[in-house]
Each structure stands twice: as C-alpha cells, then as structure tokens.
Amino acid sequence: MFSWLGSDDRRKKDPEVFQTVSEGLKKLYKTKLLPLEECYKFHEFHSPALEDADFDNKPMVLLVGQYSTGKTSFIRYLLEQDFPGMRIGPEPTTDSFIAVMHGDTEGVIPGNALVVDPKKPFRKLNAFGNAFLNRFVCAQLPNPVLESISVIDTPGILSGEKQRISRGYDFAAVLEWFAERVDRIILLFDAHKLDISDEFSDVIKALKNHEDKIRVVLNKADQIETQQLMRVYGALMWSLGKIVNTPEVIRVYIGSFWSHPLLIPDNRKLFEAEEQDLFKDIQSLPRNAALRKLNDLIKRARLAKVHAYIISALKKDMPSVFGKENKKKELIGSLGDIYKRIEREHQISPGDFPNLKKMQDQLQAQDLNKFQPLKPKLLEAVEDMLAHDIAGLMVLVRQEENQRPNPVVKGGAFDGTMDGPFGHGYGEGAGEGIDEADWVVARDKPAYDEIFYTLSPVNGKVTGANAKREMVKSKLPNTVLGKIWKLADIDKDGMLDDEEFALANHLIKVKLEGHELPSDLPAHLVPPSKRKIPE
C-alpha cells in the first residue's frame, strides 16, 4: 500500500491518503481542478470534464493517416490476428473510428452503446452527435497485446471539400479529443504518395500541443529502391517541417508493417532496426502510463488557470447596462491585447494560452455578462495542487514503478522477434558465429597474429602500451577502446596474449562495421584456451 501526506497546515488537520496514482489523480481533479473548470465554462471552450475511466483506462495508441497508408494492416500486424469490423483494401475502406480493445469474447459494441458504458473512457464523445456515433464502434477480442494497450483505428483522411462536408461531424475535433487522452499518436504515411491533403494538414494542426506523443511511420518502404527511399524520406521531413511547427525533428520510423514478403529486400536490416525501435517505444507505454496521465493533468490545469484569467478579464471589462453588444465586439477584437496583459500581470508563458483565433470564434456565441469574476480561492486550490499535491504524486509514481514488475506489451508481433535466431542482431556483429562450433575469431587470426608479432611480445604477451599503439589506429575514441580492452583482457593481467589480441581486433571490427559492443563478453567469443578458466 502506498500513501503520502500533504505538509501544509490545512492538510495536517485533514490528511489525504492515496493508495494509487490513479486514485490520487481522480481525487485531485474532482476536488481542486473541476470546480475551476465548471465556474469558468472550461468544458464549453476546450475539453469535456474528465471521468474515472479516463484515469483508469489502459494506454491507448491512436493511428492517423490518409486512406490506404496501412493503418488497419498495422493493427493486424501488431495483433497477428484479424479483429471484428476489420476491412483492408487499396480504396478508402475504414469509414469508422474503431477502438480495438481487450475482451473475453470477440464482438462489436456500437457507438451509442459505447458512450453510456461508465467503464469505457468514451462517454464524453456523445457530444459529437449521432453522425459520429454511427461511425464509432469498439471491437473486442481476447489478444495478449490488448491486455496492455488499446488501439484506435481511424477513417482514412481524404482530400477535397466534398468529403470533408459529407462526414457530418467535425473530424479534426474528434481527433483532438482522442489526442488529449491517448498515450501515443502514430501518423502513417505511404512511401508512394506523400501529398499531405488539406484535411490531413488540418488534422496535424489539431494535434498541436501533443507533439510529444506523435511518432511518424513511413510505411510500405519496401516497395521503392534505396535511392528513391532516401528522396522520399527527405520529402516527408520537408513536408512535415512546414506543418508541424516545432524546432525539434519528429521521429520517423521507416518500414513495411505487414506480414507479406518484402518486395525489395535491400533495406531489410534498416527495416528490422526501425521496427525494433518502434516496438520498444510502444512497449514502454504501460510503464509510463501513470506519468503521462499526471503530465496531461498538469497541462490541463495550466490551461484551465489561463482560461479563468481570460474569462474573468472579459467579465470585468463588460458594462453592466448599456452598450453590451458593441463592447463584446470590441473585447473579442482586442483579445490579443488581453492575452498580453494577463501574461504580464500573472507571469504566464505565452505557450500556455489557447489559440487566439479559435477563442475569438468561440466567444462570439457566448453571453459575456454571464461570465464569472475572478475567484482567488478556486485558483489557489489549483496552485496548491500544482505546487504540493503533484510533487507527492510524482513520488508515488516512482514507488509504483519500483513495486510492479516491468510491465511491457507482450504477445503478437512483439514476441515474434524477441528470442531465437530471428531476434534483432542475432548472428550479426558481436553475435556472429554464435551457432558455430569453431571460434569465429579464428578466421582472421592469422592476419592479427602477423601484427601481434611486430609488437615485441614478451613471454607470449604484448604490454598495454604496445597494444594501445596498434588499437588507436582504428580511430575509435578512447572510451570505446577502453571497453574493448576490458572485454578482451580476459585474465585481467593488463597484457594481451595472441588470442586476446585477436579478440580485441575482432571487437574493433565489429564496432567499425556499425554494431554495438556487448556489455559482457558472449560465451562464443571467449577464446578456446580461456573457456575453462573459473571466473
């Protein structure tokens, strides 16, 4: 059981005891942040109120991309099985949002039934109406991958005004709702068609403030030659740079995420390495889920605070009797100046303010006279939460992580290359020769021996100084050569015999070929004469 207690005078009278991070987040939200949100109509402007399921649900991965980029195939690849409602084809096939979640039996829950289930984190989606709910389903199935994460498949993004209108609901707003609540957003691109449509551009802009969750996958990369792939990658980075307005470069994973043979296998090693990196990123989601929810609550609290300042400033400047309509237009028009004033008065970062144009549009439909004046007690409660409670929960997050066995996503494609000869890097680099009866270093040992005997060995061994003169010719940094020395000097006598010297050169070759060095010397690389030496 975990618990932490507050430290100020008020808490001493009424100590708060939280057993889990999830329980702590729920309590803090309901008692400290929600009253501020309700007072200043935060839910009408930004995001619906959070519910218990938002804090309890498993990590979610949101897949976004234009039609035929392989979103549904990607889920099929991860799960290694079909899921209910799945349709795959070169034309726009997925026309619904499909929440792929774990269930004891296979089945589909329609949207209207889904948004009344208090155990699912989708209740607030009913605000988007029937046009959306008729295009929203939950596919449940027993799959080990889904025991740790849920995946949200989305309709393919189209280009052209007609398609945008015919959806009948605000597609970008729905994606923004999901973006706030998911742990990872994967943007999929087809290596054959990199044109970013207007709707896709709007969608990516709607994901602003969630750049830390975004990963990009350049899919179907096995269908083009290496030279073309290099150009396509460059074009994608250029296109993204114009839309995603951040100084950091978004991580792009290159590969072919389906279970068919590679059309052009030249880049197999690159695809394998990229896939492993992406899988590690997804597998880390359960371990970081509590931290992500804590981070999202902090972001929400900061926005709610700024929103309260904006609403109360507008209320303060409104006349009580005459000229209300003209004053409303004037205030909305000068909202940018109000932002700057609040920024100066309350020392708030410009990055914490909501989008100016969007805020102005939303204020048009509001009665500014019904807004609430500034209520310091509500703001103090949120300040107190950010200053004291969050720090306590951070400690609890670490305690939970230490108590719990390392939770990673298992099953499906995540198990396919974990062990055995198809594990990443098996038989390559330091793993070369792992299955061979003969010592793999022996192949090149005659060449290494020629160098060894030019280094003036005494009693069959060369000194560290003489070995160093030869090893630095590799131009590897001293930190790397030092690690190679530790691995090669098996008997730890500060000198190298001919086998140890050959091993050192073999490890230098491994590093020069771009592979990582092992932290401990694998058994198959230990020289035959040293294998019986007790450790």
Coordinates of C-alpha atoms in Angstrom, one line a residue:
M1 CA 0.0 0.0 0.0
F2 CA 1.3 3.5 -0.9
S3 CA 0.4 6.7 0.9
W4 CA 1.6 10.2 1.1
L5 CA 0.5 13.1 3.2
G6 CA 0.4 16.8 2.5
S7 CA 2.5 19.2 4.5
D8 CA 0.7 22.5 5.0
D9 CA -1.5 23.3 8.0
R10 CA -4.7 22.5 6.3
R11 CA -3.5 19.1 5.3
K12 CA -2.4 18.4 8.9
K13 CA -6.0 18.7 10.0
D14 CA -7.3 16.7 7.2
P15 CA -4.5 14.5 5.8
E16 CA -5.0 13.0 2.3
V17 CA -4.0 9.3 1.8
F18 CA -3.8 7.9 -1.7
Q19 CA -3.2 4.3 -2.3
T20 CA -2.6 4.6 -6.1
V21 CA -1.7 7.3 -8.5
S22 CA -5.0 6.7 -10.3
E23 CA -6.9 7.3 -7.1
G24 CA -4.9 10.4 -6.3
L25 CA -5.4 11.9 -9.8
K26 CA -9.2 11.3 -9.6
K27 CA -9.4 13.0 -6.2
L28 CA -7.3 16.0 -7.1
Y29 CA -9.2 16.5 -10.3
K30 CA -12.6 16.4 -8.7
T31 CA -11.8 18.5 -5.6
K32 CA -9.4 21.1 -7.0
L33 CA -9.4 21.4 -10.8
L34 CA -13.1 20.6 -11.7
P35 CA -14.6 23.4 -9.6
L36 CA -12.4 25.9 -11.5
E37 CA -13.4 24.4 -14.9
E38 CA -17.1 24.5 -14.1
C39 CA -17.0 28.0 -12.8
Y40 CA -15.4 29.4 -16.0
K41 CA -17.1 27.2 -18.6
F42 CA -13.8 25.4 -19.5
H43 CA -15.7 22.4 -20.9
E44 CA -17.6 24.6 -23.5
F45 CA -14.4 26.1 -24.8
H46 CA -11.7 23.4 -24.6
S47 CA -12.4 19.8 -23.4
P48 CA -15.2 17.9 -21.6
A49 CA -14.9 17.0 -18.0
L50 CA -12.7 14.0 -17.2
E51 CA -14.3 10.9 -15.7
D52 CA -13.0 8.0 -13.6
A53 CA -12.5 5.8 -16.8
D54 CA -10.1 8.5 -18.2
F55 CA -7.8 7.8 -15.2
D56 CA -8.2 4.0 -15.1
N57 CA -8.1 3.0 -18.7
K58 CA -5.1 1.2 -20.4
P59 CA -2.7 3.2 -22.5
M60 CA -4.1 3.9 -26.0
V61 CA -2.4 4.3 -29.3
L62 CA -4.1 6.4 -32.0
L63 CA -3.4 5.7 -35.6
V64 CA -3.9 8.6 -38.1
G65 CA -3.2 8.7 -41.8
Q66 CA -4.6 9.2 -45.3
Y67 CA -6.5 6.3 -46.8
S68 CA -4.5 3.3 -47.9
T69 CA -1.5 4.1 -45.8
G70 CA -1.8 0.7 -43.9
K71 CA -3.4 1.8 -40.6
T72 CA -5.6 -1.3 -40.3
S73 CA -2.9 -3.6 -41.6
F74 CA -0.6 -2.1 -39.0
I75 CA -3.0 -3.2 -36.2
R76 CA -3.4 -6.6 -37.8
Y77 CA 0.4 -6.9 -37.9
L78 CA 0.7 -6.0 -34.2
L79 CA -2.1 -8.4 -33.0
E80 CA -1.2 -11.1 -35.5
Q81 CA -4.9 -11.8 -35.9
D82 CA -8.0 -10.2 -37.5
F83 CA -10.3 -8.1 -35.4
P84 CA -14.1 -7.7 -35.7
G85 CA -15.1 -5.0 -38.2
M86 CA -11.7 -5.1 -39.9
R87 CA -11.6 -4.2 -43.6
I88 CA -8.4 -3.8 -45.7
G89 CA -8.2 -2.6 -49.2
P90 CA -6.4 -0.1 -51.5
E91 CA -9.5 2.2 -51.6
P92 CA -10.9 4.1 -48.6
T93 CA -12.3 1.1 -46.6
T94 CA -12.2 2.0 -42.9
D95 CA -15.1 4.6 -42.6
S96 CA -15.4 4.4 -38.8
F97 CA -13.4 5.0 -35.7
I98 CA -12.7 1.6 -34.3
A99 CA -11.5 1.2 -30.7
V100 CA -9.7 -2.2 -30.7
M101 CA -9.8 -3.3 -27.0
H102 CA -9.4 -6.5 -24.9
G103 CA -12.5 -8.6 -24.3
D104 CA -13.1 -12.2 -23.2
T105 CA -15.1 -12.9 -26.4
E106 CA -15.0 -11.4 -29.9
G107 CA -17.6 -8.9 -30.7
V108 CA -18.5 -5.3 -31.7
I109 CA -20.1 -2.7 -29.5
P110 CA -21.8 0.1 -31.5
G111 CA -21.1 3.8 -30.6
N112 CA -24.4 4.7 -28.9
A113 CA -24.0 1.8 -26.5
L114 CA -20.3 2.5 -26.0
V115 CA -20.8 6.1 -24.8
V116 CA -23.1 5.1 -22.0
D117 CA -20.7 2.5 -20.6
P118 CA -19.0 4.1 -17.5
K119 CA -16.2 1.6 -17.6
K120 CA -15.1 2.8 -21.0
P121 CA -13.3 6.2 -21.4
F122 CA -15.6 7.3 -24.3
R123 CA -18.7 8.8 -22.5
K124 CA -18.0 12.4 -23.5
L125 CA -17.9 11.5 -27.2
N126 CA -21.7 11.7 -27.2
A127 CA -21.3 15.5 -27.7
F128 CA -20.3 14.8 -31.3
G129 CA -23.8 13.5 -32.0
N130 CA -25.3 10.6 -34.0
A131 CA -23.4 11.4 -37.2
F132 CA -20.2 10.5 -35.3
L133 CA -21.6 7.7 -33.1
N134 CA -22.9 5.9 -36.1
R135 CA -19.3 5.8 -37.3
F136 CA -17.8 4.7 -34.0
V137 CA -17.5 1.1 -32.7
C138 CA -15.5 -0.9 -30.2
A139 CA -14.0 -4.2 -31.5
Q140 CA -13.3 -6.5 -28.5
L141 CA -11.2 -9.7 -28.7
P142 CA -9.0 -11.8 -26.5
N143 CA -5.5 -10.9 -27.5
P144 CA -2.4 -10.7 -25.3
V145 CA -1.3 -7.4 -26.9
L146 CA -4.6 -5.8 -25.9
E147 CA -4.1 -6.8 -22.3
S148 CA -1.6 -3.9 -22.0
I149 CA -2.8 -1.4 -24.6
S150 CA -5.8 -0.4 -26.7
V151 CA -5.6 0.8 -30.3
I152 CA -7.8 3.4 -32.1
D153 CA -8.2 2.9 -35.8
T154 CA -9.4 6.0 -37.7
P155 CA -11.1 6.6 -41.1
G156 CA -8.6 7.4 -43.9
I157 CA -8.1 11.1 -44.3
L158 CA -9.4 12.3 -47.7
S159 CA -8.7 15.3 -49.8
G160 CA -11.3 17.7 -51.3
E161 CA -14.1 19.8 -49.8
K162 CA -16.9 17.3 -50.6
Q163 CA -15.5 14.5 -48.5
R164 CA -15.0 16.9 -45.5
I165 CA -18.6 18.1 -45.6
S166 CA -20.1 14.6 -46.1
R167 CA -18.6 13.3 -42.8
G168 CA -21.4 15.1 -40.9
Y169 CA -19.2 15.7 -37.9
D170 CA -16.1 17.7 -37.0
F171 CA -13.4 15.1 -37.9
A172 CA -10.5 17.2 -36.6
A173 CA -12.3 18.0 -33.3
V174 CA -12.9 14.2 -32.7
L175 CA -9.2 13.5 -33.3
E176 CA -8.2 16.4 -31.0
W177 CA -10.5 14.8 -28.3
F178 CA -8.7 11.5 -28.7
A179 CA -5.2 13.2 -28.9
E180 CA -5.8 14.6 -25.4
R181 CA -6.5 11.1 -23.9
V182 CA -4.1 8.7 -25.8
D183 CA -0.5 7.9 -24.9
R184 CA 0.8 7.7 -28.4
I185 CA -0.2 9.1 -31.8
I186 CA 1.2 7.4 -34.8
L187 CA 0.9 9.2 -38.1
L188 CA 1.2 6.8 -41.1
F189 CA 2.5 7.8 -44.5
D190 CA 2.6 5.8 -47.7
A191 CA 6.0 5.9 -49.3
H192 CA 4.3 6.1 -52.7
K193 CA 2.0 9.1 -52.0
L194 CA 3.4 11.8 -49.8
D195 CA 1.0 14.5 -50.7
I196 CA -0.5 15.9 -47.5
S197 CA -4.1 16.8 -48.2
D198 CA -5.8 19.9 -46.7
E199 CA -7.8 17.8 -44.3
F200 CA -4.6 15.9 -43.2
S201 CA -2.9 19.3 -42.7
D202 CA -5.8 20.5 -40.5
V203 CA -5.7 17.2 -38.5
I204 CA -1.9 17.6 -37.8
K205 CA -2.5 21.2 -36.7
A206 CA -5.3 19.9 -34.4
L207 CA -2.7 17.8 -32.7
K208 CA -0.8 20.9 -31.7
N209 CA 0.3 20.7 -28.0
H210 CA 0.6 17.0 -28.3
E211 CA 3.8 16.8 -30.3
D212 CA 5.4 14.8 -27.5
K213 CA 3.0 12.0 -28.3
I214 CA 3.5 11.9 -32.0
R215 CA 5.6 9.4 -33.9
V216 CA 5.7 9.1 -37.7
V217 CA 5.8 5.9 -39.7
L218 CA 6.8 5.8 -43.3
N219 CA 5.1 2.6 -44.3
K220 CA 5.3 0.4 -47.5
A221 CA 9.0 1.4 -47.8
D222 CA 9.9 -2.0 -49.2
Q223 CA 8.2 -1.0 -52.5
I224 CA 10.9 1.5 -53.5
E225 CA 14.6 1.3 -54.2
T226 CA 17.2 2.7 -51.7
Q227 CA 17.9 5.8 -53.7
Q228 CA 14.2 6.6 -54.0
L229 CA 13.6 5.9 -50.4
M230 CA 16.3 8.5 -49.4
R231 CA 14.5 11.1 -51.5
V232 CA 11.1 10.1 -50.2
Y233 CA 12.3 10.4 -46.6
G234 CA 13.7 13.9 -47.3
A235 CA 10.5 15.0 -49.0
L236 CA 8.5 13.7 -46.0
M237 CA 10.7 15.6 -43.5
W238 CA 10.3 18.8 -45.6
S239 CA 6.5 18.5 -45.8
L240 CA 6.2 17.8 -42.0
G241 CA 8.5 20.7 -41.2
K242 CA 6.1 23.1 -42.9
I243 CA 3.1 21.8 -40.9
V244 CA 4.4 20.7 -37.5
N245 CA 5.8 24.0 -36.2
T246 CA 8.3 22.8 -33.7
P247 CA 12.1 23.2 -33.6
E248 CA 12.6 19.5 -32.8
V249 CA 12.6 16.9 -35.6
I250 CA 9.8 14.4 -35.3
R251 CA 11.0 10.8 -35.1
V252 CA 10.2 8.9 -38.3
Y253 CA 10.3 5.1 -38.4
I254 CA 10.8 3.5 -41.8
G255 CA 9.5 0.0 -42.6
S256 CA 6.9 -2.3 -44.1
F257 CA 4.4 -3.1 -41.3
W258 CA 2.5 -6.1 -42.6
S259 CA 3.3 -9.8 -42.8
H260 CA 3.9 -10.1 -46.5
P261 CA 7.3 -10.7 -48.2
L262 CA 9.4 -7.6 -48.8
L263 CA 9.1 -6.6 -52.4
I264 CA 12.6 -5.0 -52.4
P265 CA 14.6 -6.7 -49.6
D266 CA 17.7 -4.4 -50.0
N267 CA 16.9 -2.5 -46.8
R268 CA 15.9 -5.4 -44.6
K269 CA 18.4 -4.6 -41.9
L270 CA 17.2 -1.0 -41.8
F271 CA 13.6 -2.1 -41.5
E272 CA 14.3 -4.5 -38.7
A273 CA 16.2 -1.9 -36.7
E274 CA 13.4 0.7 -37.2
E275 CA 10.8 -1.9 -36.2
Q276 CA 12.6 -2.7 -33.0
D277 CA 12.9 0.9 -32.1
L278 CA 9.2 1.5 -32.7
F279 CA 8.2 -1.7 -30.8
K280 CA 10.4 -0.5 -27.8
D281 CA 8.6 2.8 -27.8
I282 CA 5.1 1.2 -27.8
Q283 CA 6.2 -1.4 -25.2
S284 CA 7.2 1.3 -22.8
L285 CA 3.7 2.8 -22.8
P286 CA 2.3 0.8 -19.8
R287 CA 5.3 1.7 -17.7
N288 CA 4.9 5.4 -18.4
A289 CA 1.1 5.5 -18.3
A290 CA 0.8 7.0 -14.8
L291 CA 3.4 9.6 -15.6
R292 CA 1.6 10.5 -18.9
K293 CA -1.8 11.0 -17.0
L294 CA 0.0 13.1 -14.4
N295 CA 1.6 15.2 -17.2
D296 CA -1.7 15.6 -19.0
L297 CA -3.5 16.8 -15.8
I298 CA -0.7 19.4 -15.3
K299 CA -1.2 20.6 -18.9
R300 CA -4.9 20.8 -18.3
A301 CA -4.6 22.7 -15.0
R302 CA -2.3 25.3 -16.6
L303 CA -4.8 25.8 -19.5
A304 CA -7.7 26.0 -17.0
K305 CA -5.9 28.7 -15.0
V306 CA -5.2 30.8 -18.1
H307 CA -8.8 30.3 -19.2
A308 CA -10.1 31.5 -15.8
Y309 CA -8.0 34.7 -16.1
I310 CA -9.3 35.4 -19.7
I311 CA -13.0 34.8 -18.8
S312 CA -12.7 37.0 -15.6
A313 CA -10.9 39.7 -17.5
L314 CA -13.7 39.8 -20.1
K315 CA -16.3 39.9 -17.4
K316 CA -14.6 42.8 -15.6
D317 CA -14.5 44.9 -18.8
M318 CA -18.1 44.4 -19.7
P319 CA -20.6 47.2 -19.0
S320 CA -23.4 46.4 -16.6
V321 CA -26.3 48.1 -18.5
F322 CA -25.7 49.9 -21.9
G323 CA -23.6 49.1 -25.0
K324 CA -23.1 45.4 -24.2
E325 CA -23.1 44.2 -27.8
N326 CA -20.6 46.8 -29.0
K327 CA -18.3 46.3 -26.0
K328 CA -18.4 42.5 -26.7
K329 CA -17.2 43.0 -30.3
E330 CA -14.5 45.4 -29.1
L331 CA -13.3 42.9 -26.4
I332 CA -13.2 40.0 -28.8
G333 CA -11.4 42.1 -31.4
S334 CA -8.8 43.1 -28.8
L335 CA -8.4 39.6 -27.2
G336 CA -4.7 39.6 -28.3
D337 CA -4.1 42.6 -26.1
I338 CA -6.0 41.0 -23.2
Y339 CA -3.7 38.0 -23.6
K340 CA -0.6 40.2 -23.3
R341 CA -2.0 42.0 -20.3
I342 CA -2.7 38.7 -18.5
E343 CA 0.7 37.4 -19.5
R344 CA 2.4 40.5 -17.8
E345 CA 0.2 40.6 -14.7
H346 CA 0.4 36.9 -13.8
Q347 CA 3.8 36.0 -15.3
I348 CA 2.3 33.3 -17.6
S349 CA 4.2 31.8 -20.5
P350 CA 2.7 32.7 -24.0
G351 CA 2.7 29.0 -24.8
D352 CA 0.0 28.4 -22.1
F353 CA -2.6 30.5 -23.9
P354 CA -5.3 28.9 -26.1
N355 CA -5.3 29.6 -29.9
L356 CA -6.4 33.2 -30.3
K357 CA -8.5 32.8 -33.5
K358 CA -10.3 29.7 -32.1
M359 CA -11.0 31.5 -28.8
Q360 CA -12.4 34.6 -30.7
D361 CA -14.7 32.4 -32.7
Q362 CA -16.0 30.6 -29.6
L363 CA -16.6 33.8 -27.7
Q364 CA -19.0 35.0 -30.5
A365 CA -21.7 32.6 -29.3
Q366 CA -21.2 33.4 -25.6
D367 CA -23.0 35.9 -23.3
L368 CA -20.0 37.7 -21.7
N369 CA -22.3 39.1 -18.9
K370 CA -22.9 35.6 -17.6
F371 CA -19.2 35.0 -17.1
Q372 CA -17.8 34.8 -13.5
P373 CA -15.4 37.4 -12.0
L374 CA -12.1 36.2 -10.6
K375 CA -12.4 33.9 -7.6
P376 CA -9.0 33.7 -5.9
K377 CA -9.9 30.6 -3.8
L378 CA -10.5 28.4 -6.8
L379 CA -7.2 29.5 -8.4
E380 CA -5.4 29.0 -5.1
A381 CA -6.7 25.4 -4.9
V382 CA -5.2 24.7 -8.4
E383 CA -2.0 26.5 -7.5
D384 CA -1.8 24.3 -4.3
M385 CA -2.4 21.2 -6.4
L386 CA 0.4 22.1 -8.8
A387 CA 2.8 23.2 -6.0
H388 CA 2.3 20.4 -3.5
D389 CA 0.0 17.6 -4.5
I390 CA 1.6 16.8 -7.8
A391 CA 5.1 16.6 -6.2
G392 CA 3.6 14.0 -3.8
L393 CA 2.1 12.0 -6.7
M394 CA 5.4 12.0 -8.5
V395 CA 7.0 10.2 -5.6
L396 CA 4.1 7.7 -5.7
V397 CA 4.6 7.1 -9.4
R398 CA 8.2 6.1 -8.8
Q399 CA 7.1 3.8 -5.9
E400 CA 4.5 2.1 -8.0
E401 CA 7.1 1.6 -10.8
N402 CA 9.5 0.0 -8.4
Q403 CA 6.9 -2.3 -6.8
R404 CA 5.5 -3.5 -10.0
P405 CA 7.3 -6.0 -12.3
N406 CA 8.4 -4.4 -15.5
P407 CA 5.2 -4.0 -17.4
V408 CA 5.7 -4.2 -21.2
V409 CA 3.4 -5.0 -24.1
K410 CA 3.6 -8.8 -24.9
G411 CA 2.2 -11.1 -27.5
G412 CA 1.5 -10.7 -31.2
A413 CA 4.3 -9.2 -33.2
F414 CA 6.1 -8.1 -30.0
D415 CA 7.0 -11.7 -29.3
G416 CA 7.9 -12.6 -32.9
T417 CA 11.5 -11.4 -32.8
M418 CA 12.3 -11.4 -29.1
D419 CA 14.3 -14.7 -28.9
G420 CA 15.8 -17.3 -31.2
P421 CA 17.7 -16.8 -34.5
F422 CA 15.3 -14.1 -35.7
G423 CA 15.9 -11.8 -32.7
H424 CA 17.3 -8.4 -33.7
G425 CA 21.0 -8.6 -34.4
Y426 CA 21.2 -12.4 -33.9
G427 CA 24.3 -13.7 -35.8
E428 CA 25.5 -10.2 -36.6
G429 CA 28.2 -8.0 -35.0
A430 CA 29.2 -9.5 -31.7
G431 CA 26.6 -12.3 -32.2
E432 CA 28.4 -13.5 -35.4
G433 CA 29.5 -17.2 -35.0
I434 CA 27.1 -17.8 -32.1
D435 CA 25.9 -21.1 -33.5
E436 CA 29.3 -22.3 -34.8
A437 CA 31.5 -25.0 -33.2
D438 CA 34.7 -23.2 -34.1
W439 CA 35.8 -19.9 -32.6
V440 CA 34.7 -17.2 -35.1
V441 CA 37.8 -15.0 -34.4
A442 CA 40.0 -17.8 -35.7
R443 CA 39.0 -17.0 -39.3
D444 CA 41.0 -13.7 -39.2
K445 CA 43.5 -14.7 -36.5
P446 CA 46.5 -15.3 -38.9
A447 CA 46.3 -11.7 -40.1
Y448 CA 46.0 -10.5 -36.4
D449 CA 49.0 -12.7 -35.5
E450 CA 51.2 -11.0 -38.0
I451 CA 50.5 -7.7 -36.3
F452 CA 50.9 -9.3 -32.9
Y453 CA 54.5 -10.4 -33.5
T454 CA 55.5 -6.9 -34.7
L455 CA 54.6 -5.6 -31.2
S456 CA 57.5 -7.2 -29.4
P457 CA 55.7 -9.7 -27.3
V458 CA 57.5 -10.9 -24.1
N459 CA 56.6 -14.4 -22.9
G460 CA 53.8 -14.6 -25.5
K461 CA 52.1 -11.3 -24.4
V462 CA 52.2 -7.7 -25.5
T463 CA 52.0 -4.9 -23.0
G464 CA 49.1 -2.5 -22.8
A465 CA 51.2 0.4 -24.1
N466 CA 52.3 -1.6 -27.2
A467 CA 48.7 -2.9 -27.8
K468 CA 47.4 0.7 -27.5
R469 CA 49.7 1.9 -30.3
E470 CA 48.1 -0.6 -32.6
M471 CA 44.5 -0.3 -31.4
V472 CA 44.3 3.6 -31.7
K473 CA 44.9 3.1 -35.5
S474 CA 41.2 2.2 -35.7
K475 CA 40.5 5.9 -34.8
L476 CA 37.8 4.8 -32.3
P477 CA 37.5 7.0 -29.2
N478 CA 39.3 6.0 -26.1
T479 CA 36.1 5.2 -24.2
V480 CA 35.2 2.6 -26.9
L481 CA 38.8 1.2 -27.0
G482 CA 38.8 1.0 -23.2
K483 CA 35.6 -1.1 -23.2
I484 CA 37.1 -3.4 -25.9
W485 CA 40.3 -3.8 -23.7
K486 CA 38.2 -4.8 -20.7
L487 CA 36.3 -7.4 -22.8
A488 CA 39.5 -8.7 -24.5
D489 CA 41.8 -8.9 -21.4
I490 CA 40.1 -12.0 -20.1
D491 CA 42.6 -12.9 -17.4
K492 CA 42.8 -9.3 -16.3
D493 CA 46.6 -9.2 -16.2
G494 CA 47.0 -5.9 -18.1
M495 CA 48.5 -7.6 -21.1
L496 CA 47.2 -9.5 -24.2
D497 CA 48.3 -12.8 -25.5
D498 CA 47.8 -13.7 -29.2
E499 CA 44.2 -14.9 -28.6
E500 CA 43.2 -11.9 -26.6
F501 CA 44.8 -9.6 -29.1
A502 CA 42.9 -11.3 -31.9
L503 CA 39.7 -10.9 -29.9
A504 CA 40.4 -7.2 -29.4
N505 CA 40.8 -6.7 -33.1
H506 CA 37.6 -8.7 -33.8
L507 CA 35.7 -6.4 -31.5
I508 CA 37.2 -3.3 -33.2
K509 CA 36.0 -4.7 -36.5
V510 CA 32.5 -5.3 -35.0
K511 CA 32.4 -1.6 -33.9
L512 CA 33.7 -0.2 -37.1
E513 CA 31.0 -2.1 -39.0
G514 CA 28.4 -0.1 -37.1
H515 CA 27.3 -2.7 -34.5
E516 CA 27.1 -2.2 -30.7
L517 CA 29.6 -3.8 -28.3
P518 CA 28.2 -6.3 -25.8
S519 CA 28.3 -5.3 -22.1
D520 CA 29.7 -8.7 -21.2
L521 CA 31.7 -11.0 -23.5
P522 CA 29.4 -13.6 -25.1
A523 CA 30.4 -17.2 -24.4
H524 CA 31.1 -18.0 -28.1
L525 CA 33.7 -15.2 -28.3
V526 CA 35.8 -16.4 -25.3
P527 CA 39.0 -17.9 -26.8
P528 CA 39.0 -21.7 -26.6
S529 CA 42.0 -21.8 -24.2
K530 CA 40.3 -19.5 -21.8
R531 CA 37.0 -21.2 -21.6
K532 CA 38.0 -23.4 -18.6
I533 CA 39.3 -20.5 -16.5
P534 CA 37.0 -20.2 -13.5
E535 CA 35.5 -16.7 -13.1

